[in-house]
PDB file of C-alpha atoms in Angstrom:
ATOM      1  CA  MET J 293      -8.188  24.622  -4.593  1.00 71.00           C
ATOM      2  CA  SER J 294      -6.752  22.623  -7.451  1.00 75.00           C
ATOM      3  CA  GLY J 295      -3.417  21.391  -8.655  1.00 75.00           C
ATOM      4  CA  THR J 296      -1.831  21.454 -12.075  1.00 73.00           C
ATOM      5  CA  ASP J 297       0.931  19.500 -13.764  1.00 68.00           C
ATOM      6  CA  LYS J 298       3.590  22.023 -12.682  1.00 76.00           C
ATOM      7  CA  LYS J 299       2.124  22.743  -9.225  1.00 88.00           C
ATOM      8  CA  PRO J 300       0.153  19.698  -7.995  1.00 93.00           C
ATOM      9  CA  ARG J 301      -2.015  19.553  -4.895  1.00 93.00           C
ATOM     10  CA  LEU J 302      -0.507  17.883  -1.812  1.00 94.00           C
ATOM     11  CA  CYS J 303      -3.548  16.278  -0.214  1.00 94.00           C
ATOM     12  CA  VAL J 304      -3.365  14.931   3.355  1.00 95.00           C
ATOM     13  CA  PHE J 305      -5.767  12.361   4.820  1.00 95.00           C
ATOM     14  CA  ARG J 306      -5.535  11.049   8.341  1.00 93.00           C
ATOM     15  CA  SER J 307      -7.420   8.267  10.035  1.00 92.00           C
ATOM     16  CA  ASN J 308      -7.194   7.138  13.629  1.00 92.00           C
ATOM     17  CA  LYS J 309      -4.386   4.706  12.791  1.00 89.00           C
ATOM     18  CA  HIS J 310      -2.663   5.973   9.644  1.00 91.00           C
ATOM     19  CA  ILE J 311      -1.781   9.094   7.662  1.00 93.00           C
ATOM     20  CA  TYR J 312      -1.700   9.377   3.886  1.00 94.00           C
ATOM     21  CA  ALA J 313      -0.337  12.009   1.497  1.00 95.00           C
ATOM     22  CA  GLN J 314      -0.685  12.231  -2.250  1.00 94.00           C
ATOM     23  CA  LEU J 315       0.183  14.609  -5.060  1.00 94.00           C
ATOM     24  CA  ILE J 316      -2.764  15.169  -7.387  1.00 93.00           C
ATOM     25  CA  ASP J 317      -2.956  16.787 -10.821  1.00 91.00           C
ATOM     26  CA  ASP J 318      -6.556  18.029 -10.921  1.00 89.00           C
ATOM     27  CA  SER J 319      -6.391  19.172 -14.546  1.00 89.00           C
ATOM     28  CA  LYS J 320      -5.770  15.570 -15.692  1.00 89.00           C
ATOM     29  CA  LYS J 321      -7.669  14.044 -12.740  1.00 90.00           C
ATOM     30  CA  GLN J 322      -4.874  11.683 -11.741  1.00 92.00           C
ATOM     31  CA  THR J 323      -2.683  10.952  -8.767  1.00 93.00           C
ATOM     32  CA  ILE J 324       1.012  11.539  -9.400  1.00 93.00           C
ATOM     33  CA  LEU J 325       2.430  10.141  -6.129  1.00 92.00           C
ATOM     34  CA  SER J 326       1.016   8.499  -3.043  1.00 94.00           C
ATOM     35  CA  VAL J 327       2.590   7.637   0.330  1.00 94.00           C
ATOM     36  CA  SER J 328       1.214   6.184   3.556  1.00 92.00           C
ATOM     37  CA  ASP J 329       2.653   5.259   6.910  1.00 89.00           C
ATOM     38  CA  ALA J 330       1.227   1.744   6.638  1.00 86.00           C
ATOM     39  CA  LYS J 331       4.334   0.739   4.654  1.00 80.00           C
ATOM     40  CA  LEU J 332       6.920   2.503   6.832  1.00 80.00           C
ATOM     41  CA  LYS J 333       8.870   0.726   9.527  1.00 75.00           C
ATOM     42  CA  LYS J 334       7.375   2.375  12.575  1.00 73.00           C
ATOM     43  CA  GLY J 335       9.437   1.169  15.502  1.00 78.00           C
ATOM     44  CA  LYS J 336       8.826   3.459  18.459  1.00 84.00           C
ATOM     45  CA  MET J 337       7.747   6.554  16.547  1.00 86.00           C
ATOM     46  CA  THR J 338       4.879   8.781  17.573  1.00 90.00           C
ATOM     47  CA  LYS J 339       2.116   9.608  15.118  1.00 89.00           C
ATOM     48  CA  ALA J 340       3.564  13.103  14.652  1.00 91.00           C
ATOM     49  CA  ASP J 341       6.992  11.628  13.860  1.00 92.00           C
ATOM     50  CA  LEU J 342       5.366   9.348  11.288  1.00 92.00           C
ATOM     51  CA  GLY J 343       3.663  12.368   9.743  1.00 93.00           C
ATOM     52  CA  LYS J 344       6.984  14.155   9.414  1.00 94.00           C
ATOM     53  CA  GLU J 345       8.533  11.080   7.772  1.00 93.00           C
ATOM     54  CA  ILE J 346       5.617  10.918   5.318  1.00 94.00           C
ATOM     55  CA  GLY J 347       6.243  14.566   4.418  1.00 94.00           C
ATOM     56  CA  LYS J 348       9.943  13.971   3.867  1.00 94.00           C
ATOM     57  CA  THR J 349       9.257  10.844   1.806  1.00 93.00           C
ATOM     58  CA  ILE J 350       6.754  12.503  -0.512  1.00 95.00           C
ATOM     59  CA  ALA J 351       9.084  15.505  -0.917  1.00 95.00           C
ATOM     60  CA  LYS J 352      11.943  13.222  -1.923  1.00 95.00           C
ATOM     61  CA  MET J 353       9.754  11.396  -4.447  1.00 94.00           C
ATOM     62  CA  ALA J 354       8.416  14.681  -5.834  1.00 94.00           C
ATOM     63  CA  LEU J 355      11.884  16.134  -6.313  1.00 94.00           C
ATOM     64  CA  GLU J 356      12.872  12.997  -8.232  1.00 94.00           C
ATOM     65  CA  LYS J 357       9.996  13.795 -10.613  1.00 93.00           C
ATOM     66  CA  LYS J 358      11.185  17.435 -10.786  1.00 93.00           C
ATOM     67  CA  ILE J 359       8.232  18.819  -8.813  1.00 92.00           C
ATOM     68  CA  GLU J 360       9.320  21.622  -6.490  1.00 92.00           C
ATOM     69  CA  LYS J 361       6.140  23.628  -5.804  1.00 93.00           C
ATOM     70  CA  VAL J 362       2.841  22.296  -4.485  1.00 93.00           C
ATOM     71  CA  VAL J 363      -0.492  23.553  -3.188  1.00 93.00           C
ATOM     72  CA  PHE J 364      -1.095  22.231   0.343  1.00 92.00           C
ATOM     73  CA  ASP J 365      -4.578  20.778   0.896  1.00 90.00           C
ATOM     74  CA  ARG J 366      -5.217  19.894   4.520  1.00 90.00           C
ATOM     75  CA  GLY J 367      -8.847  19.007   3.850  1.00 87.00           C
ATOM     76  CA  PRO J 368     -11.217  19.347   6.815  1.00 92.00           C
ATOM     77  CA  TYR J 369      -8.394  18.928   9.340  1.00 91.00           C
ATOM     78  CA  LYS J 370      -6.927  21.705  11.441  1.00 93.00           C
ATOM     79  CA  TYR J 371      -3.317  22.678  10.760  1.00 93.00           C
ATOM     80  CA  HIS J 372      -2.171  20.968  13.938  1.00 94.00           C
ATOM     81  CA  GLY J 373      -0.522  17.739  15.054  1.00 92.00           C
ATOM     82  CA  ARG J 374       0.021  15.148  12.340  1.00 92.00           C
ATOM     83  CA  VAL J 375      -1.172  17.377   9.491  1.00 95.00           C
ATOM     84  CA  LYS J 376       1.279  20.098  10.539  1.00 95.00           C
ATOM     85  CA  ALA J 377       4.029  17.468  10.829  1.00 95.00           C
ATOM     86  CA  VAL J 378       3.437  16.352   7.223  1.00 95.00           C
ATOM     87  CA  ALA J 379       3.718  19.963   6.034  1.00 95.00           C
ATOM     88  CA  GLU J 380       6.901  20.564   8.031  1.00 96.00           C
ATOM     89  CA  GLY J 381       8.442  17.332   6.745  1.00 95.00           C
ATOM     90  CA  ALA J 382       7.601  18.255   3.151  1.00 95.00           C
ATOM     91  CA  ARG J 383       9.177  21.692   3.614  1.00 95.00           C
ATOM     92  CA  GLU J 384      12.298  20.138   5.140  1.00 95.00           C
ATOM     93  CA  GLY J 385      12.430  17.763   2.185  1.00 93.00           C
ATOM     94  CA  GLY J 386      12.562  20.682  -0.243  1.00 93.00           C
ATOM     95  CA  LEU J 387       8.979  21.336  -1.355  1.00 93.00           C
ATOM     96  CA  LYS J 388       7.687  24.903  -1.527  1.00 92.00           C
ATOM     97  CA  PHE J 389       4.090  25.745  -0.697  1.00 88.00           C
TER      98      PHE J 389
END
């Protein structure tokens, strides 16, 4: 799985406390965008809600850079919980997988 300039890879990493998402252009070996929940105002949000917000945020930033299609890379994680929430948030934000 690899991303290009026109269709970058949306990579998701989750730890016990935080969730991160980044758009990567593998042909140039550089990160285009990066977002984490460490900088969001959390309030009383669940981890799944934070994942959805991360997805929406990265989708908004990607659309500003005229990126509409991505390849979703969930890594070693199951498509469940926070990882699924990031994907759903990105789709709601306008990204196409």
